[in-house]
CSV table of C-alpha atoms and ligand atoms in Angstrom, one decimal:
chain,number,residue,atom,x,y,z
A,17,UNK,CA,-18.1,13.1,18.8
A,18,UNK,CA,-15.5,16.6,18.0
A,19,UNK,CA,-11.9,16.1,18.1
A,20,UNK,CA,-10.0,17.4,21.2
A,21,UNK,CA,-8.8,21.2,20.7
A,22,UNK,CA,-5.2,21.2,19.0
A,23,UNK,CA,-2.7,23.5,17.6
A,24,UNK,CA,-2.8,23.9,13.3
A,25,UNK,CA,0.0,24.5,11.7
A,26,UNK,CA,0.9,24.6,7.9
A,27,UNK,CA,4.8,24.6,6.9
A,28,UNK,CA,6.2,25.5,3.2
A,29,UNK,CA,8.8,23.3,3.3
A,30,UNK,CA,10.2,19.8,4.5
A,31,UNK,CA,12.8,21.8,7.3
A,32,UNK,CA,10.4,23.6,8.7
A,33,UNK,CA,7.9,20.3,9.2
A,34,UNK,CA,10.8,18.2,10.1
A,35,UNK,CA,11.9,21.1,13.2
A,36,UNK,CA,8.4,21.6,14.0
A,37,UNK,CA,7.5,17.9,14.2
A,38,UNK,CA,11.4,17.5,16.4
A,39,UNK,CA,10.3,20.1,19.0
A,40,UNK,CA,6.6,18.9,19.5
A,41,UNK,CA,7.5,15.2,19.6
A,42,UNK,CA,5.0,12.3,20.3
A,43,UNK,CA,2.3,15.6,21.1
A,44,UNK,CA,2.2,15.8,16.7
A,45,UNK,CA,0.7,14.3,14.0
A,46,UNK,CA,1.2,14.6,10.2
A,47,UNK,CA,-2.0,15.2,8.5
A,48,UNK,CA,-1.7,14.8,4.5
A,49,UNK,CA,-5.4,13.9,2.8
A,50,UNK,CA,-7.0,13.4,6.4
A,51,UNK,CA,-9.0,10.6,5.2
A,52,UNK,CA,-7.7,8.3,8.0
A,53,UNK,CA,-6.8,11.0,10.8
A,54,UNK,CA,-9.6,13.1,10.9
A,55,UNK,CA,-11.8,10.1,11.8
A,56,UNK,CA,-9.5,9.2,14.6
A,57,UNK,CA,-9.6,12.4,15.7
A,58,UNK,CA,-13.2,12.5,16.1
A,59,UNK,CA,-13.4,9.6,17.8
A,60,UNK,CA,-10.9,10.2,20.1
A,61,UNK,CA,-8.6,7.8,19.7
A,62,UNK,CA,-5.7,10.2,18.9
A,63,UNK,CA,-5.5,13.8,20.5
A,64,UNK,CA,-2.7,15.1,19.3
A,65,UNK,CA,-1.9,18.9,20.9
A,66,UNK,CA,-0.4,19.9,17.4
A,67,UNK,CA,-1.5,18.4,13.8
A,68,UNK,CA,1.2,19.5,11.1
A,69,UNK,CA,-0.4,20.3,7.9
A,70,UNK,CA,2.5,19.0,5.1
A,71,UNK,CA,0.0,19.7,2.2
A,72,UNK,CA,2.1,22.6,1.1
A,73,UNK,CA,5.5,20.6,0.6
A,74,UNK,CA,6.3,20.6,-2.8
A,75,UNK,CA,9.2,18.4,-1.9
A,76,UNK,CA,6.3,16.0,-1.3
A,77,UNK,CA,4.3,16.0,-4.7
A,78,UNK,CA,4.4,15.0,-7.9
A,79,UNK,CA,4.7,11.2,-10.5
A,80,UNK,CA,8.1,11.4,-12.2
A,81,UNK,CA,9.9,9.0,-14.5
A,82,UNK,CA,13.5,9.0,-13.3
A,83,UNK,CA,15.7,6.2,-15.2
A,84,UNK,CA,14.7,3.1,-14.6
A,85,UNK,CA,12.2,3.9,-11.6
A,86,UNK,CA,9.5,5.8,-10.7
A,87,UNK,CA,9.0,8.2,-8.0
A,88,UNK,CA,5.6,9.1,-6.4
A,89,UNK,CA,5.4,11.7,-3.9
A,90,UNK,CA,4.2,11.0,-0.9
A,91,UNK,CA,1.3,13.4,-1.4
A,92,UNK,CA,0.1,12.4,-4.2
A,93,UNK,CA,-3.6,11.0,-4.0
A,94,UNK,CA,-5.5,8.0,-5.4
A,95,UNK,CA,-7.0,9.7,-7.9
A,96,UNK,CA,-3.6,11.4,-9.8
A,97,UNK,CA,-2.2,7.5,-9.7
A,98,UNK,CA,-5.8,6.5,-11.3
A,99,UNK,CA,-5.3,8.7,-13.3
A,100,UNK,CA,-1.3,9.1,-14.7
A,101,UNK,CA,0.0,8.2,-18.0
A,102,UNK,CA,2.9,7.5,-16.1
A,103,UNK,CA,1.9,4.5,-13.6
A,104,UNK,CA,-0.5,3.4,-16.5
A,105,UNK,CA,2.4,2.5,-18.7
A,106,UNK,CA,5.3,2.2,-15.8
A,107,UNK,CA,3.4,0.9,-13.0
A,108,UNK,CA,-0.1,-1.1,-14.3
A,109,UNK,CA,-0.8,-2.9,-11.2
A,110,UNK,CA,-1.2,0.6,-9.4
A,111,UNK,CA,-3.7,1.5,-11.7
A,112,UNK,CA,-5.6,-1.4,-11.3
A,113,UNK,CA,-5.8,-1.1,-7.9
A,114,UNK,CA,-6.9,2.7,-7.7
A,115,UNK,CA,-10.7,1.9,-7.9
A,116,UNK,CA,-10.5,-0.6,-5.0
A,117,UNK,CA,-10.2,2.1,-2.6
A,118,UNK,CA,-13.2,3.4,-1.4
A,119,UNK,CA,-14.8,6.4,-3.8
A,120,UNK,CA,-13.4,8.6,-5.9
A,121,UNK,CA,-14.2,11.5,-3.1
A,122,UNK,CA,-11.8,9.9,-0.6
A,123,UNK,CA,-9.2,8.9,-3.7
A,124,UNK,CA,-9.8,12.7,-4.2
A,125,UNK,CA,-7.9,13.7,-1.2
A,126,UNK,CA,-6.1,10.3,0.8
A,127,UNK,CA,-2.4,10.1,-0.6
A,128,UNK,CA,-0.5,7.6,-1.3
A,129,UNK,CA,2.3,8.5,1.7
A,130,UNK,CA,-0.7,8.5,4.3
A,131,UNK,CA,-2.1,5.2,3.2
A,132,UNK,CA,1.7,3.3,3.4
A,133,UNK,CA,2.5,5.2,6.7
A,134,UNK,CA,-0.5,4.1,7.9
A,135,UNK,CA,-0.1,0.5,7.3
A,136,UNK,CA,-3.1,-0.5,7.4
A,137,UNK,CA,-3.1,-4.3,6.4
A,138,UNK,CA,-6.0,-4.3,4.2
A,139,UNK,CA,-5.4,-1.4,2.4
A,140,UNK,CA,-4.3,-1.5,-1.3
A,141,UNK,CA,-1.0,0.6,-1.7
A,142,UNK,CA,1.1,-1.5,1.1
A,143,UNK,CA,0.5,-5.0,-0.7
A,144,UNK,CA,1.2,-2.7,-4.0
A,145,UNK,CA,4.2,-1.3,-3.1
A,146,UNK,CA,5.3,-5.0,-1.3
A,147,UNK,CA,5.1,-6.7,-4.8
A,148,UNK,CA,6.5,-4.0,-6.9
A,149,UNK,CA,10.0,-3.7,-4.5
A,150,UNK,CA,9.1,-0.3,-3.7
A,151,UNK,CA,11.7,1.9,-1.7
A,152,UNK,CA,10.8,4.1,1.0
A,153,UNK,CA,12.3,7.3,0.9
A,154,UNK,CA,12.3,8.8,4.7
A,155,UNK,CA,13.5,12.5,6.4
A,156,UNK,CA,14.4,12.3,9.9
A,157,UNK,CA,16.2,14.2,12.4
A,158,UNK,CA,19.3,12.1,11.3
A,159,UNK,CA,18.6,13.1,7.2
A,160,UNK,CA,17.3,10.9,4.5
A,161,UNK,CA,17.1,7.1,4.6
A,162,UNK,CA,16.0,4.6,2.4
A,163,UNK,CA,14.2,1.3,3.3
A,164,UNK,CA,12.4,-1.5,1.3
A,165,UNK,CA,8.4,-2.1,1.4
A,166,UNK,CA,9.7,-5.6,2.8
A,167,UNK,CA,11.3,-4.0,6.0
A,168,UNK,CA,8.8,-1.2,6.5
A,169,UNK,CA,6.1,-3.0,7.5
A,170,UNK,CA,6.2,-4.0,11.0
A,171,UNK,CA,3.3,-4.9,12.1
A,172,UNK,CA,-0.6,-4.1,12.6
A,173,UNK,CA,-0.9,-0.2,11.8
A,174,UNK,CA,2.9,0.0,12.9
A,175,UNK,CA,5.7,0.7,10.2
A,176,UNK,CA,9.5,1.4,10.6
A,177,UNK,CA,8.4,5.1,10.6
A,178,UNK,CA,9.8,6.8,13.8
A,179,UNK,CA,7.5,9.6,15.3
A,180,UNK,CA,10.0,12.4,13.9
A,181,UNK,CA,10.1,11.2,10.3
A,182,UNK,CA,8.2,12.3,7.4
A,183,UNK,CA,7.6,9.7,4.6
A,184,UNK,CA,8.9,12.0,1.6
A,185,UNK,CA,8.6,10.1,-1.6
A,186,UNK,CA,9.0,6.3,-2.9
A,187,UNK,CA,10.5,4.7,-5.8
A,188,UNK,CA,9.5,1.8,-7.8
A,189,UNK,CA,11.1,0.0,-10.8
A,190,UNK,CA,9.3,0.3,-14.2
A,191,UNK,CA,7.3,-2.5,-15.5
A,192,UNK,CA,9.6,-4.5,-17.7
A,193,UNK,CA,7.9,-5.8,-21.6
A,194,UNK,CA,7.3,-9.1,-20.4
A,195,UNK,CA,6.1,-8.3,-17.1
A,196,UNK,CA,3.0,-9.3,-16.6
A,197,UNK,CA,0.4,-8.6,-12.9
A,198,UNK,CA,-2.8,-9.2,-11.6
A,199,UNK,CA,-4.6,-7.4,-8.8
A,200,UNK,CA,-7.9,-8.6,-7.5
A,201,UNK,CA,-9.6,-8.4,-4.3
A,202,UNK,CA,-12.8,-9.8,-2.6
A,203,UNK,CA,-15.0,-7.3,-0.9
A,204,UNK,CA,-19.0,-7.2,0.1
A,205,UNK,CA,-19.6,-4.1,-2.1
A,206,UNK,CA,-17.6,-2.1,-4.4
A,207,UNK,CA,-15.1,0.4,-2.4
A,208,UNK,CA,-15.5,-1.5,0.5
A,209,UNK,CA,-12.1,-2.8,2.2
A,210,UNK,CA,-11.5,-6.0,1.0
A,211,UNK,CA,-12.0,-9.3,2.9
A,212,UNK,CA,-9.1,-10.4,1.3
A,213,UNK,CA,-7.2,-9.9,-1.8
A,214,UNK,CA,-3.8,-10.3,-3.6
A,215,UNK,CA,-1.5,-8.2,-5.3
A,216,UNK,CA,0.9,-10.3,-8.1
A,217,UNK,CA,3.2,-10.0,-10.8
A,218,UNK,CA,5.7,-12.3,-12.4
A,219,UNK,CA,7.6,-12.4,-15.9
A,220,UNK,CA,5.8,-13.9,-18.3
A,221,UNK,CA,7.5,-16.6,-21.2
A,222,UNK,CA,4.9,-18.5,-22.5
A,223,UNK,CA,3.3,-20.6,-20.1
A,224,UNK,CA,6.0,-20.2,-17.4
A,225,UNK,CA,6.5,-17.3,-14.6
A,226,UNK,CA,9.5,-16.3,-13.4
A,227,UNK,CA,10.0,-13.4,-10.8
A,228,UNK,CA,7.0,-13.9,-9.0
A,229,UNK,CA,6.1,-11.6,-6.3
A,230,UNK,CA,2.2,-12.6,-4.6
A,231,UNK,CA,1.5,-10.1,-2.0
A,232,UNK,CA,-2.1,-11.4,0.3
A,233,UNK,CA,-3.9,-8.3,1.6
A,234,UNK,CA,-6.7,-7.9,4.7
A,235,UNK,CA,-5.6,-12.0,5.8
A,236,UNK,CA,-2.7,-10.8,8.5
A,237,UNK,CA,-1.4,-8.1,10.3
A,238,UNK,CA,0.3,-6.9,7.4
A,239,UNK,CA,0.6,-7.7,4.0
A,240,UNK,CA,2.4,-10.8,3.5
A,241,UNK,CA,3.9,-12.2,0.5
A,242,UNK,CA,3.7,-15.7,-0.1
A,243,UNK,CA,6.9,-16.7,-0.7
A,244,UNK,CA,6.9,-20.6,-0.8
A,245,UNK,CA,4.2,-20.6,-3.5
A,246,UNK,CA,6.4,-18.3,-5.6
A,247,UNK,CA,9.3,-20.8,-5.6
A,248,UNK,CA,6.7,-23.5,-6.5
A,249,UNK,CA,6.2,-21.0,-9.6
A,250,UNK,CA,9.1,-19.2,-10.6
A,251,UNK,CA,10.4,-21.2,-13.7
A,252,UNK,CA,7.8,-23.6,-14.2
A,253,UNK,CA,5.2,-24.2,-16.6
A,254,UNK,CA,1.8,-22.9,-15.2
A,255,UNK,CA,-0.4,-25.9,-15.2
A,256,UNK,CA,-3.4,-27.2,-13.0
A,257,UNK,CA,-1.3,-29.2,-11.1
A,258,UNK,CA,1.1,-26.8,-10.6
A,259,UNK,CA,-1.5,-24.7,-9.7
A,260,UNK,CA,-3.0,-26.8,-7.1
A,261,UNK,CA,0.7,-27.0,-5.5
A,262,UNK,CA,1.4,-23.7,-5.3
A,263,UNK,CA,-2.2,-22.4,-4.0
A,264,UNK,CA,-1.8,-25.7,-0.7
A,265,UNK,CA,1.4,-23.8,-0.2
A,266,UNK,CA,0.0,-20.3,0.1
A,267,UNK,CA,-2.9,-21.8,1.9
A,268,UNK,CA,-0.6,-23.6,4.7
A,269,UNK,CA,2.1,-20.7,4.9
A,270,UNK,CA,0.1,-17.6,5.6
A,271,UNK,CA,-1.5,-17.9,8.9
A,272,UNK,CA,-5.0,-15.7,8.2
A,273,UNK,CA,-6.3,-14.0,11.0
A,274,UNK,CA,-10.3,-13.1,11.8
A,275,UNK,CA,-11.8,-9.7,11.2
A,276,UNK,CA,-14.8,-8.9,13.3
A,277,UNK,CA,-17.0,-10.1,10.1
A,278,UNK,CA,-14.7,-12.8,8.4
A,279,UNK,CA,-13.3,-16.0,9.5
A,280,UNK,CA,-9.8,-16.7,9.5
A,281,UNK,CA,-11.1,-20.3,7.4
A,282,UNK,CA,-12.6,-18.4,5.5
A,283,UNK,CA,-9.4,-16.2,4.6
A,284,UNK,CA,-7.2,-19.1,4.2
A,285,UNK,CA,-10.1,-20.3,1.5
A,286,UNK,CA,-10.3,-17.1,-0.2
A,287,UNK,CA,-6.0,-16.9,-0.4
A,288,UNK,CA,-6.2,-20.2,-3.1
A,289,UNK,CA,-8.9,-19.0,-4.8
A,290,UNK,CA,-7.5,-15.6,-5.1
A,291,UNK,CA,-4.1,-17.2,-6.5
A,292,UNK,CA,-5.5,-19.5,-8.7
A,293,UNK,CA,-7.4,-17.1,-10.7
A,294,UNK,CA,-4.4,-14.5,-10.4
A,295,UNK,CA,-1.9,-17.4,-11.8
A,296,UNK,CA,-5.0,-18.7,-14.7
A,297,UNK,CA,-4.7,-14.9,-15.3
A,298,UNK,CA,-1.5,-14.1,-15.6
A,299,UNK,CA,-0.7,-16.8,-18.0
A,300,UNK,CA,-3.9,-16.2,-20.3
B,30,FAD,C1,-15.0,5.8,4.1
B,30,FAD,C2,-13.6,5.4,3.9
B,30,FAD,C3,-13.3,4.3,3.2
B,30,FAD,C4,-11.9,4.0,2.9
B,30,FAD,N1,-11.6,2.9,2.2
B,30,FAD,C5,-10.4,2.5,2.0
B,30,FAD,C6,-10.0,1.4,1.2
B,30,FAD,O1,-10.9,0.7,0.7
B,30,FAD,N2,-8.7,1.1,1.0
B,30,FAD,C7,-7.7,1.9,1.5
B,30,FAD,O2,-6.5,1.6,1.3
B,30,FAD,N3,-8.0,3.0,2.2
B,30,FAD,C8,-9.3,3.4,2.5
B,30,FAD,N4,-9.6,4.5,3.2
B,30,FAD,C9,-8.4,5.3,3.7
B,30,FAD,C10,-7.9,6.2,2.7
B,30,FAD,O3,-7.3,5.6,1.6
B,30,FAD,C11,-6.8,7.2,3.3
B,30,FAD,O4,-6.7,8.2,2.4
B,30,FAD,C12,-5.5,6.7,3.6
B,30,FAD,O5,-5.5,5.5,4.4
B,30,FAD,C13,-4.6,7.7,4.4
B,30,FAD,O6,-4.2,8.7,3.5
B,30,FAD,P1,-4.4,10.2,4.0
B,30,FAD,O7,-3.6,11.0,3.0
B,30,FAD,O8,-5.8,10.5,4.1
B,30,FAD,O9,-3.7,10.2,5.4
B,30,FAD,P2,-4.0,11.0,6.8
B,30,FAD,O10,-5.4,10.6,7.2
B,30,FAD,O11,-3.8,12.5,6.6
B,30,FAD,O12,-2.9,10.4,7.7
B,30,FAD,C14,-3.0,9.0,8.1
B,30,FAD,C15,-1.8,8.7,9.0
B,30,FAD,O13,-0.5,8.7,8.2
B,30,FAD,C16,0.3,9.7,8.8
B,30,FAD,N5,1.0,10.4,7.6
B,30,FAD,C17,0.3,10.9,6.5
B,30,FAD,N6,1.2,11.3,5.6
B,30,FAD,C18,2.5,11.0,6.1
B,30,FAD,C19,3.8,11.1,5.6
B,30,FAD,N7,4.1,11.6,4.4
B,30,FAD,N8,4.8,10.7,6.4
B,30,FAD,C20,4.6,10.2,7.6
B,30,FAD,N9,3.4,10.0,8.1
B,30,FAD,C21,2.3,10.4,7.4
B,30,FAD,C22,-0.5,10.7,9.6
B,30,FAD,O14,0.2,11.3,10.6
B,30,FAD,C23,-1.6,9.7,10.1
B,30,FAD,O15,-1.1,9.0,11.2
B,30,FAD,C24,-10.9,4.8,3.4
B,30,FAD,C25,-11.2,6.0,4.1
B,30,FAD,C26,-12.5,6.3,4.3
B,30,FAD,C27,-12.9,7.6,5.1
């Protein structure tokens, strides 16, 4: 199947997309890498009459090192996070998580913005950015806002993202010494979405965690972090029994739901066994 007939445009800068995307309304849609979009289109599920092209916004690009955060334009793709110096000394569990994501054609081209924007729940970046406190950094109509991964996503494909507002950038704190992550997920085949998978990092000192953030991908509607089996670890020596505590709490307070391949049992199994090897891991 072809896409409907729309309008193209291509602005230079974030004004220009912000007034184009005011005046045509609910009729536009954003297209960055065009690796989510441009299958919608052609399968009619979306027939937008204008598509706004923001790959020219410099506003949008670029992996900078500002203080004590990092900030990742929106437009920047899987492949330059793979790839940067910069998130493989600042942000580690980003670069771990780059080759989960399909091929390196797509990571070629899909961005970073389009994938959290999307909110897709078993997509890699919005677990990511969950467990690493990231901060949204949105234009509207209204000007620029700020909001944390934890209130941005809303639900199923649905973020705090009004139809008028470009997601500009993000910021994420730098990876302390003594930080220490793990990112692992289970899927059929290599580049494959996963059927479920977790996204974790705590501070490590000796053979206790503290700061624990476990983020569970592909199990709900959205990534959810599970917060009862981090108070079971946070400050506690890592041991089997500990262990076995913390991965019957996961297991009881995330409520997995079925894809059209995978149980929701089989989910809830795969969210223990996901968080005990991430916990074995992390205090190796
Ligand atoms: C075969 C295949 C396999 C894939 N496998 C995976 C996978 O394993 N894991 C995974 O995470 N992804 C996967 N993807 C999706 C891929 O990562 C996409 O690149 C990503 O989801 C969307 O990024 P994009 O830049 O292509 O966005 P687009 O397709 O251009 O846009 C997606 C949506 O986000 C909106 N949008 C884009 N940028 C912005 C912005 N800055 N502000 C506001 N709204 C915006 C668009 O309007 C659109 O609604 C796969 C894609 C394909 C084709």
């Amino acid at each position: 199947m072809k896409a409907a007939a729309f309008d193209y445009v291509k602005p230079k800068a974030l004004p220009e997309a912000l007034s184009l995307l005011a005046e045509a309304g609910e009729d536009a849609r954003l297209i960055a890498g065009g690796q989510t979009l441009l299958a919608t289109l052609n399968m009619r599920l979306s027939e937008p009459s204008i598509l706004i092209d923001i790959t020219d916004i410099s506003e949008l690009k670029g992996i900078a090192l500002l203080g004590d955060h990092l900030r990742i334009g929106a437009l920047v793709t899987h492949t330059e996070i793979e790839d940067s110096e910069l998130i493989a000394k600042h942000a580690p569990l980003l670069k771990a998580a780059a080759p989960h994501i399909a091929h390196r054609a797509i990571r070629n081209l899909g961005t970073w913005g389009g994938s959290l924007a999307y909110g897709d729940p078993a997509a890699e970046w919005p677990a990511c950015s969950l467990t690493l406190d990231t901060v949204m950094i949105i234009h509207g109509p209204a000007g620029e806002r700020r909001i944390s991964a934890q209130d941005f996503f809303i639900d199923l494909y649905t973020t705090s993202l009004e139809p008028d507002d470009i997601l500009v950038a993000t910021e994420i704190p730098i990876a302390s010494s003594n930080q220490v992550f793990y990112f692992h997920e289970l899927a059929r085949r290599h580049g494959d979405y996963a059927v479920a998978g977790l996204a974790a990092v705590a501070k490590k000192q000796g053979d206790v965690l503290t700061d624990c953030a476990f983020t569970f991908f592909s199990v709900g509607a959205t990534p959810v972090m599970a917060s009862q089996a981090q108070d079971i670890v946070n400050g506690q020596v890592v041991n089997p029994d500990l262990i076995a505590r913390a991965v019957s709490a996961a297991r009881s307070e995330i409520e997995a739901i079925a894809d059209i391949t995978n149980s929701a049992e089989a989910k809830q199994h795969l969210i223990g066994v996901l968080l005990e090897r991430g916990l074995k891991h992390m205090v190796a």
